[in-house]
Coordinates of C-alpha atoms in Angstrom, one line a residue:
M10 CA -63.7 -31.5 45.8
E11 CA -60.0 -32.4 45.6
N12 CA -60.6 -34.6 42.6
T13 CA -62.4 -31.7 40.8
L14 CA -59.6 -29.3 41.8
A15 CA -57.0 -31.7 40.5
K16 CA -58.7 -31.9 37.1
I17 CA -58.9 -28.1 36.9
N18 CA -55.3 -27.6 37.9
D19 CA -53.8 -30.2 35.6
K20 CA -56.1 -29.0 32.7
S21 CA -57.6 -32.5 32.2
A22 CA -61.1 -31.1 33.0
V23 CA -63.5 -30.8 30.1
I24 CA -65.2 -27.4 30.1
G25 CA -68.6 -26.5 28.7
V26 CA -69.9 -23.1 27.7
V27 CA -73.7 -22.7 27.1
G28 CA -74.4 -19.8 24.8
L29 CA -71.8 -18.8 22.2
G30 CA -72.6 -15.1 21.9
Y31 CA -70.7 -11.9 22.9
V32 CA -69.9 -13.4 26.4
G33 CA -69.8 -17.2 25.7
L34 CA -67.6 -17.4 22.7
P35 CA -64.7 -15.2 24.0
L36 CA -64.9 -17.2 27.3
A37 CA -64.8 -20.5 25.4
V38 CA -61.8 -19.3 23.4
E39 CA -59.8 -18.3 26.5
K40 CA -60.5 -21.6 28.2
A41 CA -59.4 -23.5 25.1
K42 CA -56.3 -21.3 24.8
A43 CA -55.5 -22.1 28.5
G44 CA -55.2 -25.8 27.5
Y45 CA -58.7 -27.1 28.4
R46 CA -60.8 -29.1 26.0
V47 CA -64.0 -27.0 25.5
I48 CA -67.4 -27.9 24.2
G49 CA -69.6 -24.9 23.3
F50 CA -73.4 -25.3 23.2
D51 CA -75.8 -23.1 21.3
V52 CA -79.3 -23.4 19.9
Q53 CA -78.4 -21.6 16.7
Q54 CA -77.1 -24.1 14.2
K55 CA -75.4 -21.3 12.2
R56 CA -73.2 -20.3 15.1
V57 CA -72.3 -23.9 15.8
D58 CA -71.3 -24.4 12.2
M59 CA -69.2 -21.3 12.1
V60 CA -67.3 -22.2 15.2
N61 CA -66.6 -25.7 14.0
D62 CA -65.4 -24.2 10.7
G63 CA -63.1 -21.9 12.6
I64 CA -65.0 -18.8 11.4
N65 CA -65.3 -16.0 13.9
Y66 CA -68.4 -13.8 14.3
I67 CA -67.6 -11.9 17.5
G68 CA -65.4 -8.7 17.4
D69 CA -63.6 -9.5 20.6
V70 CA -62.3 -12.8 19.4
V71 CA -59.2 -13.0 17.2
D72 CA -59.9 -14.8 14.0
E73 CA -56.6 -16.7 13.9
E74 CA -56.9 -17.8 17.5
L75 CA -60.3 -19.3 17.0
A76 CA -59.2 -21.1 13.9
A77 CA -56.1 -22.5 15.6
I78 CA -57.9 -23.9 18.7
V79 CA -60.6 -25.5 16.5
K80 CA -58.0 -27.1 14.3
A81 CA -56.1 -28.3 17.4
G82 CA -59.3 -30.0 18.6
K83 CA -59.5 -27.8 21.7
L84 CA -62.9 -26.3 20.9
K85 CA -65.9 -27.8 19.3
A86 CA -69.5 -26.6 19.2
T87 CA -72.8 -28.4 19.2
T88 CA -76.6 -28.0 19.5
D89 CA -76.7 -31.4 21.2
Y90 CA -76.9 -30.9 25.0
S91 CA -76.3 -34.6 25.7
H92 CA -72.6 -33.8 25.4
I93 CA -72.9 -32.0 28.8
E94 CA -72.4 -35.5 30.2
E95 CA -68.7 -35.2 29.1
V96 CA -68.0 -31.9 30.9
D97 CA -66.5 -31.3 34.4
A98 CA -67.4 -27.7 34.5
V99 CA -70.0 -25.6 32.6
A100 CA -70.6 -21.8 32.3
I101 CA -74.1 -20.5 31.5
C102 CA -73.7 -17.4 29.2
V103 CA -77.2 -17.0 27.8
P104 CA -79.4 -13.8 27.3
T105 CA -81.3 -12.4 30.2
P106 CA -83.6 -9.8 28.5
L107 CA -86.5 -7.8 29.9
D108 CA -90.1 -8.6 28.9
L109 CA -92.7 -6.1 27.7
Y110 CA -93.3 -5.0 31.3
Q111 CA -89.6 -4.3 32.0
Q112 CA -89.3 -7.4 34.2
P113 CA -86.4 -9.9 34.0
D114 CA -86.9 -12.8 31.7
T115 CA -84.9 -15.8 33.1
S116 CA -86.4 -18.3 30.7
Y117 CA -83.1 -18.9 28.9
V118 CA -81.2 -19.4 32.2
E119 CA -83.9 -21.8 33.4
A120 CA -83.9 -23.8 30.1
S121 CA -80.1 -24.1 30.1
T122 CA -80.1 -25.1 33.7
R123 CA -82.7 -27.9 33.1
E124 CA -80.5 -29.2 30.3
I125 CA -77.6 -29.3 32.6
A126 CA -79.6 -30.9 35.4
K127 CA -80.5 -33.8 33.1
R128 CA -76.7 -34.6 32.9
L129 CA -75.5 -33.3 36.3
H130 CA -73.0 -35.6 37.9
P131 CA -71.0 -35.6 41.2
G132 CA -68.0 -33.2 41.2
M133 CA -69.4 -31.0 38.5
L134 CA -69.0 -27.2 38.6
V135 CA -71.8 -25.0 37.3
V136 CA -71.2 -21.2 36.9
L137 CA -73.9 -18.7 35.9
E138 CA -72.3 -15.7 34.1
S139 CA -75.5 -14.2 32.6
T140 CA -76.3 -10.8 34.2
T141 CA -79.4 -11.0 36.4
Y142 CA -81.0 -9.8 39.6
P143 CA -79.6 -10.7 43.1
G144 CA -80.9 -14.0 44.1
T145 CA -81.1 -15.8 40.7
T146 CA -78.4 -18.3 41.4
E147 CA -79.9 -19.4 44.7
E148 CA -83.6 -19.0 43.9
V149 CA -83.7 -20.2 40.3
V150 CA -80.7 -22.2 39.3
K151 CA -80.0 -24.1 42.6
P152 CA -83.5 -25.6 43.0
I153 CA -83.5 -26.9 39.5
L154 CA -80.1 -28.6 39.9
E155 CA -81.0 -30.0 43.3
E156 CA -84.2 -31.6 41.9
T157 CA -81.7 -34.3 40.8
G158 CA -81.1 -35.3 44.4
L159 CA -77.5 -34.0 44.4
K160 CA -76.6 -31.4 47.0
T161 CA -74.9 -28.1 46.3
G162 CA -71.4 -27.7 47.8
E163 CA -71.2 -31.4 48.5
D164 CA -72.1 -33.3 45.4
F165 CA -71.6 -30.5 42.9
Y166 CA -70.5 -26.9 42.9
L167 CA -72.5 -23.8 42.0
A168 CA -71.3 -20.2 41.7
F169 CA -72.1 -16.9 40.0
S170 CA -69.4 -14.9 38.2
P171 CA -70.6 -11.9 36.3
E172 CA -69.4 -11.3 32.8
R173 CA -67.5 -8.1 32.2
V174 CA -67.5 -7.9 28.4
D175 CA -67.0 -4.4 26.9
P176 CA -67.3 -4.9 23.1
G177 CA -64.7 -3.0 21.2
N178 CA -62.5 -2.2 24.2
K179 CA -58.9 -2.2 23.0
V180 CA -57.4 -2.5 26.5
Y181 CA -59.5 -4.8 28.6
N182 CA -60.9 -8.1 27.4
T183 CA -62.1 -11.4 28.8
K184 CA -58.6 -12.5 29.6
N185 CA -57.2 -9.5 31.5
T186 CA -60.3 -8.1 33.2
P187 CA -60.6 -8.9 36.9
K188 CA -63.2 -11.5 37.7
V189 CA -65.6 -11.6 40.7
V190 CA -66.7 -15.1 41.9
G191 CA -69.3 -15.9 44.6
G192 CA -70.2 -19.5 45.4
I193 CA -73.2 -21.0 47.3
T194 CA -70.7 -22.4 49.8
P195 CA -67.0 -21.8 50.4
A196 CA -66.2 -25.0 48.5
C197 CA -68.2 -23.7 45.5
T198 CA -66.3 -20.5 45.5
R199 CA -62.9 -22.2 45.8
V200 CA -63.6 -24.5 42.9
A201 CA -65.0 -21.8 40.6
A202 CA -62.1 -19.4 41.5
A203 CA -59.6 -22.1 40.7
L204 CA -60.9 -22.5 37.2
Y205 CA -60.8 -18.8 36.5
R206 CA -57.3 -18.5 37.9
N207 CA -56.2 -21.1 35.5
V208 CA -57.7 -19.3 32.5
L209 CA -57.5 -15.5 33.1
E210 CA -54.7 -13.0 33.7
G211 CA -56.8 -10.6 35.7
E212 CA -57.4 -10.8 39.5
V213 CA -60.0 -13.3 40.7
F214 CA -61.8 -11.6 43.6
E215 CA -63.8 -13.9 45.8
V216 CA -67.0 -12.7 47.6
S217 CA -69.1 -14.4 50.2
S218 CA -72.2 -15.4 48.1
P219 CA -73.7 -15.4 44.6
A220 CA -76.1 -12.6 45.7
V221 CA -73.1 -10.3 46.4
A222 CA -71.6 -11.1 43.0
E223 CA -75.0 -10.5 41.3
M224 CA -75.5 -7.2 43.1
E225 CA -71.9 -6.1 42.3
K226 CA -72.6 -6.5 38.6
I227 CA -75.8 -4.5 38.9
L228 CA -74.0 -1.8 40.8
E229 CA -71.3 -1.5 38.1
N230 CA -73.8 -0.9 35.3
T231 CA -76.3 1.2 37.4
F232 CA -73.3 3.5 38.3
R233 CA -72.7 4.1 34.6
N234 CA -76.4 4.4 33.8
I235 CA -77.0 7.1 36.4
N236 CA -73.9 9.1 35.5
I237 CA -74.7 9.0 31.8
A238 CA -78.2 10.2 32.7
L239 CA -76.6 13.2 34.5
A240 CA -74.5 13.9 31.5
N241 CA -77.5 13.7 29.2
E242 CA -79.6 16.0 31.5
M243 CA -76.7 18.5 31.6
A244 CA -76.6 18.4 27.7
I245 CA -80.3 19.2 27.5
L246 CA -80.0 22.1 29.9
C247 CA -76.8 23.4 28.3
N248 CA -78.5 23.4 24.9
K249 CA -81.3 25.6 26.4
M250 CA -78.7 27.9 27.9
G251 CA -76.5 28.1 24.8
I252 CA -73.5 26.4 26.6
D253 CA -71.3 23.8 25.0
V254 CA -71.7 20.7 27.3
W255 CA -68.6 19.1 25.8
E256 CA -66.4 22.0 26.8
V257 CA -68.0 21.9 30.3
I258 CA -67.0 18.3 30.7
E259 CA -63.5 18.8 29.4
A260 CA -63.1 21.6 31.9
A261 CA -64.5 19.5 34.8
K262 CA -62.0 16.7 33.8
T263 CA -59.1 18.8 34.9
K264 CA -60.0 18.2 38.5
P265 CA -57.7 15.4 39.7
Y266 CA -60.1 14.0 42.3
G267 CA -63.8 13.7 42.9
F268 CA -64.9 13.7 39.2
M269 CA -65.2 11.0 36.6
A270 CA -66.1 12.1 33.0
F271 CA -69.2 10.6 31.5
Y272 CA -70.6 11.9 28.1
P273 CA -74.0 12.6 26.7
G274 CA -75.3 10.9 23.5
P275 CA -78.4 9.8 21.6
G276 CA -79.3 7.2 24.3
L277 CA -78.1 4.0 25.8
G278 CA -77.4 0.7 24.0
G279 CA -76.0 -2.7 24.5
H280 CA -77.2 -5.5 26.7
C281 CA -76.0 -4.2 30.0
I282 CA -76.3 -0.5 30.9
P283 CA -79.9 0.1 29.6
I284 CA -81.2 -3.2 31.0
D285 CA -79.4 -4.3 34.1
P286 CA -80.8 -1.5 36.4
Y287 CA -84.3 -2.7 35.8
Y288 CA -83.4 -6.1 37.3
L289 CA -82.8 -4.3 40.5
T290 CA -85.9 -2.1 40.4
W291 CA -88.0 -5.2 39.9
K292 CA -86.3 -7.1 42.7
A293 CA -86.6 -4.1 45.0
R294 CA -90.4 -4.2 44.9
E295 CA -90.2 -7.5 46.8
Y296 CA -88.8 -5.5 49.7
K297 CA -91.3 -2.7 49.3
Y298 CA -88.6 -0.3 48.1
H299 CA -88.9 2.1 45.2
T300 CA -85.5 2.8 43.5
R301 CA -86.3 6.4 42.5
L302 CA -82.9 7.5 41.4
I303 CA -82.4 4.5 39.1
E304 CA -85.8 4.9 37.5
L305 CA -85.4 8.6 37.0
A306 CA -82.0 8.0 35.3
G307 CA -83.8 5.5 33.0
E308 CA -86.4 8.0 32.1
I309 CA -83.8 10.6 31.1
N310 CA -81.7 8.1 29.1
N311 CA -84.8 6.7 27.4
Y312 CA -85.8 10.3 26.4
M313 CA -82.6 11.0 24.5
P314 CA -83.7 9.5 21.1
E315 CA -86.8 11.7 21.2
F316 CA -84.6 14.7 22.1
V317 CA -82.4 14.0 19.1
V318 CA -85.5 13.9 16.8
E319 CA -86.9 17.1 18.3
R320 CA -83.6 18.9 17.8
T321 CA -83.4 17.6 14.2
M322 CA -86.9 19.1 13.6
K323 CA -85.9 22.4 15.0
I324 CA -82.7 22.6 12.9
L325 CA -84.5 21.7 9.7
N326 CA -87.2 24.3 10.6
R327 CA -84.5 27.0 10.5
Y328 CA -84.1 26.3 6.8
G329 CA -87.8 26.2 6.1
K330 CA -87.8 22.4 5.9
A331 CA -90.4 20.1 7.4
M332 CA -89.3 16.7 8.7
N333 CA -91.9 15.2 6.3
G334 CA -90.0 14.7 3.1
A335 CA -86.6 15.9 4.4
N336 CA -83.6 13.8 3.3
V337 CA -82.0 12.6 6.5
L338 CA -78.7 10.7 6.5
I339 CA -77.9 8.7 9.6
L340 CA -74.2 7.9 10.2
G341 CA -73.9 4.9 12.6
V342 CA -76.4 2.3 13.8
A343 CA -74.2 0.4 16.3
Y344 CA -74.7 1.4 19.9
K345 CA -71.1 2.3 20.3
R346 CA -68.0 3.1 18.3
D347 CA -66.2 0.5 16.1
I348 CA -68.5 -2.5 16.7
D349 CA -71.3 -4.3 14.8
D350 CA -73.5 -4.7 17.9
M351 CA -77.0 -3.2 17.5
R352 CA -78.5 -4.6 20.8
E353 CA -80.7 -1.9 22.3
S354 CA -79.2 0.7 20.1
P355 CA -80.9 4.1 20.6
V356 CA -80.5 4.7 16.8
L357 CA -83.2 2.2 16.2
D358 CA -85.7 4.4 18.1
I359 CA -84.4 7.5 16.3
I360 CA -85.1 5.7 13.0
R361 CA -88.6 4.7 14.1
Q362 CA -89.5 8.3 15.1
L363 CA -88.0 9.8 11.9
E364 CA -90.0 7.3 9.8
K365 CA -93.1 8.3 11.7
Y366 CA -92.6 11.9 10.9
G367 CA -92.2 11.1 7.2
A368 CA -88.4 11.7 6.7
N369 CA -86.6 10.1 3.8
L370 CA -84.0 8.1 5.5
T371 CA -80.6 7.0 4.3
V372 CA -78.3 5.1 6.6
N373 CA -74.6 4.2 6.7
D374 CA -72.7 2.1 9.1
P375 CA -69.3 0.7 8.0
H376 CA -69.7 -2.3 10.4
I377 CA -73.3 -3.2 9.7
P378 CA -74.1 -3.9 6.0
S379 CA -77.9 -4.3 6.5
F380 CA -80.3 -4.5 9.4
K381 CA -84.1 -4.5 10.1
V382 CA -86.3 -2.2 12.1
D383 CA -89.9 -3.4 12.7
G384 CA -89.7 -5.7 9.7
R385 CA -88.2 -3.1 7.3
T386 CA -84.7 -3.8 5.9
Y387 CA -82.2 -1.0 5.6
E388 CA -79.1 -1.3 3.6
S389 CA -75.9 0.7 4.5
E390 CA -75.3 3.1 1.6
E391 CA -71.7 3.9 0.6
L392 CA -70.6 7.1 2.2
T393 CA -69.7 9.5 -0.7
A394 CA -69.6 13.2 -1.3
E395 CA -72.7 12.9 -3.4
L396 CA -74.6 11.1 -0.5
L397 CA -73.6 13.8 1.9
E398 CA -74.5 16.7 -0.5
K399 CA -77.9 15.2 -1.1
A400 CA -78.9 15.1 2.6
D401 CA -80.8 18.0 4.1
I402 CA -79.3 17.1 7.5
V403 CA -76.6 14.5 8.5
L404 CA -77.0 12.9 12.0
V405 CA -73.8 11.5 13.4
T406 CA -75.2 8.9 15.8
T407 CA -72.2 6.6 16.2
D408 CA -68.6 7.9 16.2
H409 CA -66.9 5.2 14.2
T410 CA -63.2 5.9 13.6
A411 CA -63.6 4.6 10.0
Y412 CA -65.5 7.8 9.1
D413 CA -63.7 10.5 7.1
Y414 CA -64.9 13.4 9.3
Q415 CA -63.2 16.0 7.1
L416 CA -65.2 14.8 4.2
I417 CA -68.4 14.9 6.3
A418 CA -67.5 18.4 7.4
N419 CA -66.8 19.6 3.9
K420 CA -69.6 18.1 1.9
S421 CA -72.6 18.2 4.3
K422 CA -75.0 21.1 4.4
V423 CA -76.1 20.6 8.0
I424 CA -74.7 18.3 10.6
F425 CA -76.2 17.4 14.0
D426 CA -73.4 15.6 15.9
T427 CA -74.7 13.6 18.8
R428 CA -71.3 12.2 19.8
N429 CA -68.9 15.2 19.4
A430 CA -67.3 13.1 16.7
L431 CA -66.1 16.1 14.7
K432 CA -64.2 17.6 17.7
D433 CA -60.8 17.3 15.9
V434 CA -61.9 18.6 12.5
K435 CA -60.2 21.9 12.0
E436 CA -62.6 23.4 9.5
I437 CA -66.3 22.6 9.3
R438 CA -68.0 24.2 6.3
A439 CA -71.5 22.9 7.2
D440 CA -73.9 24.4 9.6
Y441 CA -72.8 22.4 12.7
E442 CA -74.6 21.6 15.9
K443 CA -73.7 19.2 18.8
I444 CA -76.0 17.5 21.2

């Protein structure tokens, strides 16, 4: 252990990062900026080529920083996993999706672990960062690595440290967000925590086991999932009662204790909040426990795209318009403001349902030039006065700051704002409704 710690502390350790996506690339960049030589691994040749050319494709990475560390030889990427033999520590940052039955798919974690196991050597540190159910590190990763004959905590070190990436956050990023670390043994925790303390500015908080760290991550996102579901249910009820839910929330925010504001919207998106709670509901069945609150929150949030479509139909009906043949303009496809990330975006479900009802769809997103839904390609149309005037209804589904909301307010006939994006517009000429 002392030899591994010495390499970490004097920055002579070579660091590997498996998976160069929204979690892995920012982490690789921070480790390289801290002075380590970093090797990034990915199965997508396009990503590897872009990294090696110093070309950034992740919003939370600064273009100039990536170019500089690549030029300095501090970061290189490869699809060749044999280079894992060169590393002293490696982080696994691969996807952990759900399958068709809402059960965790750990196949990417398992495949990455097997590649590491082929090159596992004494003194090596392995850290799983991919969000998953409590027990994955000990029940899935550890046995694969120990098939080599090496023993965890003695011959090599294994820990879980959950990623805390919030795409588009202008305040907190990989470098300054506190990090939770839980190792299989105290030695594992010590070695993993030492690496993160040499890389990050935020606090490194040590917990007693990987399972605690895994559960902590699930708690973070389940907390948000449930509270967003409450906001969505309040929005549905407020709509029926003729009350502005946004004004209700603003009033509730004035209480200096016991309340935290969450907001309604067209549904949940991103890799974490709509997915992570299902890891826990699946694992809970092993203990014959039914996570009723979590599953109910999921039902409410999953209903929101349908609620948006139903409201759209009712609004059009007031003008004697059927959904079939109506010109519907969708503003925003990304799952949250000012990013190009479409993972699990509720807007995709809204598009599917509008297509099913025969709407003529036009889409604009300043961050996504084109995208596919069920094999059909959609191009982002330029947002002009003419485009707005042509639409029978404009759906604001992502509140990008790049939008000219005064133009939208002036030139649209009817607006259905699912994000309260026009809250600061002084004069709205269109018929205007909020979620």
